[in-house]
XYZ file of C-alpha atoms in Angstrom:
383
model
C -58.240 12.945 95.201
C -56.746 16.272 94.636
C -55.642 16.573 98.222
C -53.894 13.240 98.096
C -52.112 14.168 94.947
C -51.048 17.495 96.392
C -49.669 15.745 99.480
C -47.721 13.395 97.338
C -46.266 16.164 95.255
C -45.285 18.095 98.345
C -43.688 15.055 99.960
C -41.789 14.347 96.787
C -40.549 17.873 96.605
C -39.545 17.953 100.258
C -37.872 14.553 100.433
C -36.302 13.639 97.162
C -35.340 9.942 96.888
C -31.663 10.041 96.269
C -30.056 6.759 95.067
C -33.326 5.022 94.249
C -33.437 5.831 90.443
C -31.135 4.157 87.998
C -29.947 5.810 84.879
C -31.715 5.188 81.566
C -28.670 3.444 80.061
C -27.083 1.417 82.870
C -23.769 -0.291 82.394
C -23.429 -4.008 82.245
C -21.821 -4.159 85.627
C -24.689 -2.363 87.367
C -27.562 -4.550 86.161
C -28.437 -5.617 89.696
C -28.551 -2.070 91.073
C -32.129 -1.265 90.032
C -33.361 -4.336 91.843
C -31.492 -3.231 94.991
C -32.903 0.201 94.667
C -36.324 -1.218 94.215
C -35.944 -3.349 97.290
C -34.704 -0.399 99.333
C -37.486 1.903 98.203
C -40.196 2.812 100.562
C -43.618 1.188 100.556
C -45.218 4.260 99.084
C -43.117 4.188 96.039
C -43.326 0.467 95.273
C -45.627 0.780 92.275
C -43.642 3.563 90.671
C -40.324 1.855 91.249
C -41.723 -1.411 89.842
C -42.792 0.374 86.719
C -39.381 1.945 86.368
C -37.756 -1.444 86.892
C -39.899 -2.956 84.212
C -39.076 -0.126 81.834
C -35.364 -0.509 82.531
C -35.577 -4.262 81.988
C -37.400 -3.792 78.744
C -34.813 -1.279 77.653
C -31.917 -3.525 78.559
C -33.512 -6.534 76.840
C -34.253 -4.498 73.728
C -30.654 -3.313 73.623
C -29.398 -6.886 73.962
C -31.780 -8.039 71.269
C -30.681 -5.201 69.069
C -27.043 -5.978 69.643
C -27.551 -9.691 68.993
C -29.664 -8.891 65.942
C -27.032 -6.531 64.606
C -24.310 -9.133 65.175
C -26.433 -11.815 63.455
C -27.182 -9.486 60.554
C -23.502 -8.616 60.246
C -22.616 -12.278 60.141
C -25.312 -12.962 57.555
C -24.180 -9.945 55.527
C -20.621 -11.168 55.651
C -21.726 -14.631 54.534
C -23.852 -13.123 51.766
C -20.892 -11.011 50.598
C -18.670 -14.080 50.539
C -21.288 -15.992 48.563
C -21.676 -13.073 46.167
C -17.925 -12.943 45.637
C -17.871 -16.684 44.963
C -20.807 -16.362 42.595
C -19.143 -13.431 40.830
C -16.008 -15.512 40.357
C -18.096 -18.423 39.092
C -20.003 -16.147 36.714
C -16.734 -14.701 35.438
C -15.326 -18.187 34.903
C -18.496 -19.335 33.142
C -18.521 -16.236 30.946
C -14.914 -16.960 29.942
C -15.842 -20.555 29.174
C -18.826 -19.378 27.132
C -16.680 -16.919 25.165
C -14.104 -19.633 24.515
C -16.797 -22.064 23.390
C -18.366 -19.433 21.126
C -14.967 -18.691 19.574
C -14.257 -22.389 19.070
C -17.716 -22.842 17.581
C -17.156 -19.986 15.137
C -13.756 -21.360 14.126
C -15.208 -24.850 13.737
C -18.099 -23.527 11.648
C -15.728 -21.533 9.442
C -13.430 -24.527 8.976
C -16.398 -26.779 8.186
C -17.711 -24.355 5.579
C -14.236 -24.000 4.073
C -13.795 -27.760 3.980
C -17.232 -28.183 2.427
C -16.462 -25.597 -0.271
C -13.109 -27.276 -0.899
C -14.759 -30.675 -1.240
C -17.354 -29.237 -3.627
C -14.628 -27.631 -5.748
C -12.622 -30.848 -5.828
C -15.739 -32.840 -6.717
C -16.572 -30.442 -9.546
C -12.996 -30.573 -10.829
C -12.938 -34.369 -10.689
C -16.327 -34.544 -12.386
C -15.194 -32.247 -15.197
C -11.970 -34.247 -15.624
C -13.905 -37.521 -15.599
C -16.371 -36.227 -18.183
C -13.490 -35.042 -20.353
C -11.732 -38.394 -20.042
C -14.982 -40.199 -20.801
C -15.481 -38.109 -23.914
C -11.906 -38.707 -25.046
C -12.215 -42.415 -24.290
C -15.405 -42.679 -26.315
C -13.740 -40.876 -29.202
C -10.745 -43.207 -28.999
C -13.031 -46.232 -28.827
C -14.911 -45.110 -31.931
C -11.650 -44.445 -33.743
C -10.199 -47.801 -32.708
C -13.348 -49.628 -33.732
C -13.220 -47.971 -37.141
C -9.533 -48.806 -37.509
C -10.119 -52.405 -36.415
C -12.935 -52.748 -38.930
C -10.764 -51.315 -41.673
C -7.858 -53.543 -40.649
C -10.059 -56.645 -40.653
C -11.257 -55.768 -44.127
C -7.664 -55.161 -45.209
C -6.399 -58.422 -43.705
C -9.256 -60.465 -45.110
C -9.261 -59.056 -48.613
C -5.676 -57.917 -49.190
C -2.129 -58.506 -47.956
C 1.174 -56.962 -49.034
C 2.227 -60.220 -50.673
C -1.087 -60.760 -52.496
C -3.027 -57.481 -52.758
C -6.645 -57.366 -53.817
C -6.704 -55.772 -57.261
C -10.349 -54.762 -56.933
C -9.721 -52.793 -53.730
C -6.351 -51.424 -54.847
C -6.526 -50.726 -58.601
C -3.669 -48.230 -58.325
C -1.275 -51.143 -57.843
C -2.001 -52.451 -61.337
C -0.127 -51.421 -64.428
C -1.838 -48.824 -66.658
C -2.377 -51.378 -69.442
C -4.329 -53.694 -67.127
C -6.215 -50.941 -65.371
C -7.670 -49.598 -68.635
C -10.091 -52.448 -68.981
C -11.476 -52.020 -65.470
C -12.717 -48.507 -66.052
C -16.226 -47.827 -67.289
C -19.178 -50.190 -67.510
C -19.094 -53.638 -69.170
C -22.072 -54.062 -71.506
C -21.974 -57.773 -72.317
C -19.627 -60.718 -72.273
C -18.937 -60.709 -75.989
C -17.889 -57.073 -76.065
C -15.698 -57.397 -73.005
C -14.072 -60.621 -74.265
C -13.412 -58.985 -77.622
C -11.808 -55.984 -75.955
C -9.649 -58.210 -73.768
C -8.598 -60.329 -76.770
C -7.679 -57.241 -78.772
C -5.767 -55.790 -75.904
C -3.889 -59.036 -75.375
C -2.829 -59.044 -79.053
C -1.828 -55.377 -79.093
C -0.135 -55.196 -75.659
C 3.579 -55.801 -75.579
C 4.812 -58.549 -73.284
C 5.876 -57.182 -69.903
C 9.305 -58.105 -68.675
C 9.316 -60.205 -65.538
C 11.266 -58.372 -62.843
C 12.570 -60.145 -59.822
C 13.468 -57.969 -56.887
C 16.329 -58.980 -54.638
C 16.235 -58.009 -50.974
C 18.770 -58.074 -48.187
C 18.132 -57.111 -44.576
C 20.222 -54.240 -43.305
C 21.536 -55.273 -39.893
C 21.525 -51.771 -38.408
C 17.985 -50.967 -39.527
C 16.713 -54.387 -38.463
C 18.324 -54.061 -35.024
C 16.715 -50.646 -34.568
C 13.338 -52.055 -35.632
C 13.658 -55.023 -33.251
C 14.551 -52.699 -30.377
C 11.525 -50.516 -31.152
C 9.236 -53.575 -31.555
C 9.931 -54.705 -27.981
C 8.212 -51.551 -26.650
C 6.434 -49.786 -29.542
C 5.982 -46.052 -29.156
C 5.345 -43.016 -31.337
C 8.000 -40.979 -29.574
C 10.531 -39.445 -31.960
C 13.383 -39.893 -29.493
C 13.887 -43.609 -30.267
C 16.562 -44.359 -32.861
C 14.178 -46.221 -35.208
C 11.646 -43.395 -35.620
C 14.308 -40.696 -35.415
C 16.008 -42.127 -38.497
C 12.697 -42.424 -40.390
C 11.743 -38.844 -39.484
C 15.081 -37.547 -40.733
C 15.346 -39.647 -43.875
C 11.736 -40.149 -45.022
C 8.919 -38.372 -43.161
C 10.615 -34.990 -42.955
C 11.609 -34.747 -46.648
C 8.302 -36.271 -47.786
C 6.203 -33.656 -45.952
C 8.507 -30.729 -46.683
C 6.589 -28.428 -49.056
C 7.163 -24.916 -50.351
C 4.629 -23.417 -47.934
C 6.510 -24.000 -44.682
C 3.792 -22.869 -42.282
C 1.143 -25.101 -43.829
C 3.703 -27.933 -44.106
C 4.221 -27.900 -40.331
C 0.464 -28.008 -39.747
C 0.108 -30.929 -42.180
C 2.963 -32.811 -40.504
C 1.405 -32.350 -37.060
C -2.008 -33.455 -38.345
C -0.495 -36.574 -39.950
C 1.284 -37.475 -36.692
C -1.897 -36.942 -34.656
C -4.092 -38.763 -37.202
C -6.391 -35.749 -37.650
C -5.852 -35.054 -41.373
C -8.648 -35.765 -43.858
C -8.293 -36.084 -47.640
C -11.412 -35.997 -49.782
C -12.016 -35.709 -53.521
C -13.292 -32.431 -54.883
C -16.772 -32.555 -56.396
C -17.289 -31.108 -59.875
C -19.928 -28.722 -58.588
C -17.511 -27.230 -56.063
C -14.926 -26.632 -58.751
C -17.549 -25.110 -61.019
C -18.598 -22.669 -58.295
C -14.998 -21.665 -57.618
C -13.843 -21.366 -61.230
C -17.011 -20.860 -63.161
C -18.372 -23.069 -65.881
C -16.170 -25.273 -68.032
C -17.066 -23.255 -71.123
C -15.607 -20.116 -69.519
C -12.391 -22.019 -68.974
C -12.356 -23.151 -72.595
C -13.101 -26.850 -72.084
C -16.048 -29.218 -72.483
C -18.263 -30.322 -69.583
C -16.513 -33.640 -69.162
C -13.271 -31.887 -68.110
C -14.806 -29.889 -65.262
C -13.099 -32.036 -62.610
C -9.673 -31.136 -64.016
C -9.793 -27.359 -63.639
C -6.361 -25.932 -62.878
C -5.890 -23.948 -59.660
C -3.013 -23.095 -57.327
C -1.910 -25.903 -54.974
C -1.993 -24.831 -51.332
C 1.229 -26.717 -50.474
C 3.441 -26.170 -53.511
C 2.010 -22.824 -54.597
C 2.075 -23.927 -58.254
C -0.897 -24.053 -60.644
C -1.884 -27.683 -60.855
C -4.945 -29.855 -61.434
C -6.279 -30.102 -57.865
C -8.711 -32.986 -57.616
C -8.446 -33.376 -53.830
C -8.555 -31.177 -50.759
C -7.467 -31.642 -47.148
C -8.768 -30.500 -43.750
C -6.672 -30.304 -40.588
C -8.562 -31.471 -37.499
C -11.836 -29.691 -36.789
C -10.747 -26.342 -38.248
C -13.190 -26.516 -41.160
C -10.666 -24.925 -43.535
C -10.131 -26.669 -46.872
C -6.814 -26.683 -48.747
C -6.772 -27.838 -52.371
C -3.737 -29.938 -53.248
C -2.163 -31.334 -56.398
C -1.875 -35.106 -57.126
C 1.832 -35.078 -56.274
C 1.262 -33.498 -52.859
C -1.622 -35.862 -52.274
C 0.639 -38.857 -53.035
C 3.264 -37.612 -50.570
C 0.704 -37.089 -47.797
C -0.892 -40.488 -48.500
C 2.465 -42.258 -48.315
C 3.229 -40.679 -44.947
C -0.279 -41.479 -43.631
C 0.090 -45.134 -44.723
C 3.365 -45.399 -42.819
C 1.913 -43.893 -39.613
C -1.200 -46.072 -39.865
C 0.890 -49.243 -40.059
C 3.094 -48.099 -37.172
C -0.013 -47.442 -35.037
C -1.362 -50.896 -35.858
C 1.901 -52.447 -34.646
C 1.817 -50.344 -31.490
C -1.775 -51.409 -30.746
C -0.951 -55.070 -31.295
C -3.195 -55.486 -34.327
C -0.460 -56.830 -36.632
C 0.360 -60.457 -35.840
C 3.162 -61.373 -38.223
C 6.758 -62.362 -38.092
C 9.178 -59.590 -37.178
C 10.965 -59.823 -40.516
C 7.722 -59.527 -42.491
C 6.759 -56.437 -40.508
C 10.231 -55.011 -41.105
C 9.934 -55.442 -44.874
C 6.479 -53.851 -44.855
C 7.948 -50.831 -43.052
C 10.732 -50.684 -45.633
C 8.162 -50.794 -48.439
C 6.282 -47.896 -46.899
C 9.530 -45.978 -46.557
C 10.226 -46.586 -50.233
C 6.790 -45.218 -51.128
C 7.565 -42.031 -49.191
C 10.904 -41.679 -50.974
C 9.333 -42.215 -54.390
C 6.549 -39.744 -53.639
C 9.131 -37.192 -52.532
C 10.970 -37.696 -55.834
C 7.745 -37.059 -57.768
C 6.623 -40.600 -58.630
C 2.955 -41.326 -58.021
C 0.270 -43.549 -59.607
C -1.641 -42.155 -62.562
C -4.990 -42.866 -60.889
C -4.489 -40.214 -58.225
């Protein structure tokens, strides 16, 4: 074996095979050359040349595969890059849409909350206003019911033409009113007193009062009657305020006079008699004042409206203030006259007086006369 190998090595060294080996990296144009070389090789070198041909083929095929693989991978990479770019653009667009939707959602939520708070505030305001109106309406209903009840009693029992002497004793003359005071013990005593009084009393002169309608005043009243109102701007009430109400409620204490006038107009003034106990607490006992017990209700004090010391048997309150002001009989008569006028005017406005226009006009004139007389100092002795 060794000899054969040595011969081969020597032959290969002596006769080198020029042109039978192809380069490791053949060009594309010389792909057929190895096969030619292999065919031209000698019979002794067939196995070695075949192996070399196989190796060269494998190398060329691997290079082609590598080139094709690299081209395919490049194409796939390019496609993947394009898809990534498209996906990036889509993601960017979707992120913008999401941000826009989130912003719109926040604005919508804020507007909804603001609208809800606004609706709640409006509902609370409307509820408070409705409760206030309900309270005022209930108060007006109670007041109207009381006035209607009083008016029914007044209409049933007394009218201006034929007053009820039991309900209105102040309209009687002093000589007739004397016998209605106190308690009647028996029929014989009362009849004896009446008989004696009839013998001793002087005959009263019969007075007939003549009346004539003033055309200007009646026209103003008719104009006001078509649409009754308590507004001072109308000519009818403006004249009465200037000529009667203003002078009648004009007292020495100007500040308190304005409060009294406003309370009379708003129907919030209350007049109540003064109890004997209250006067005793304020002025002490009747003995300290120098009078018997039966004169306790006639203790002299300063009138809150005139500022003069007078016998104050009544006091007034203005609205819900809770403050009491003691007034003299003259001031009480003036306030009562004004209150009677406003009460009758309110009844006409509310449609509670169903009489002829002329009768209502004369009743208004009578009430105006009472205010004028009270202003001049005339008032019933029973006050």
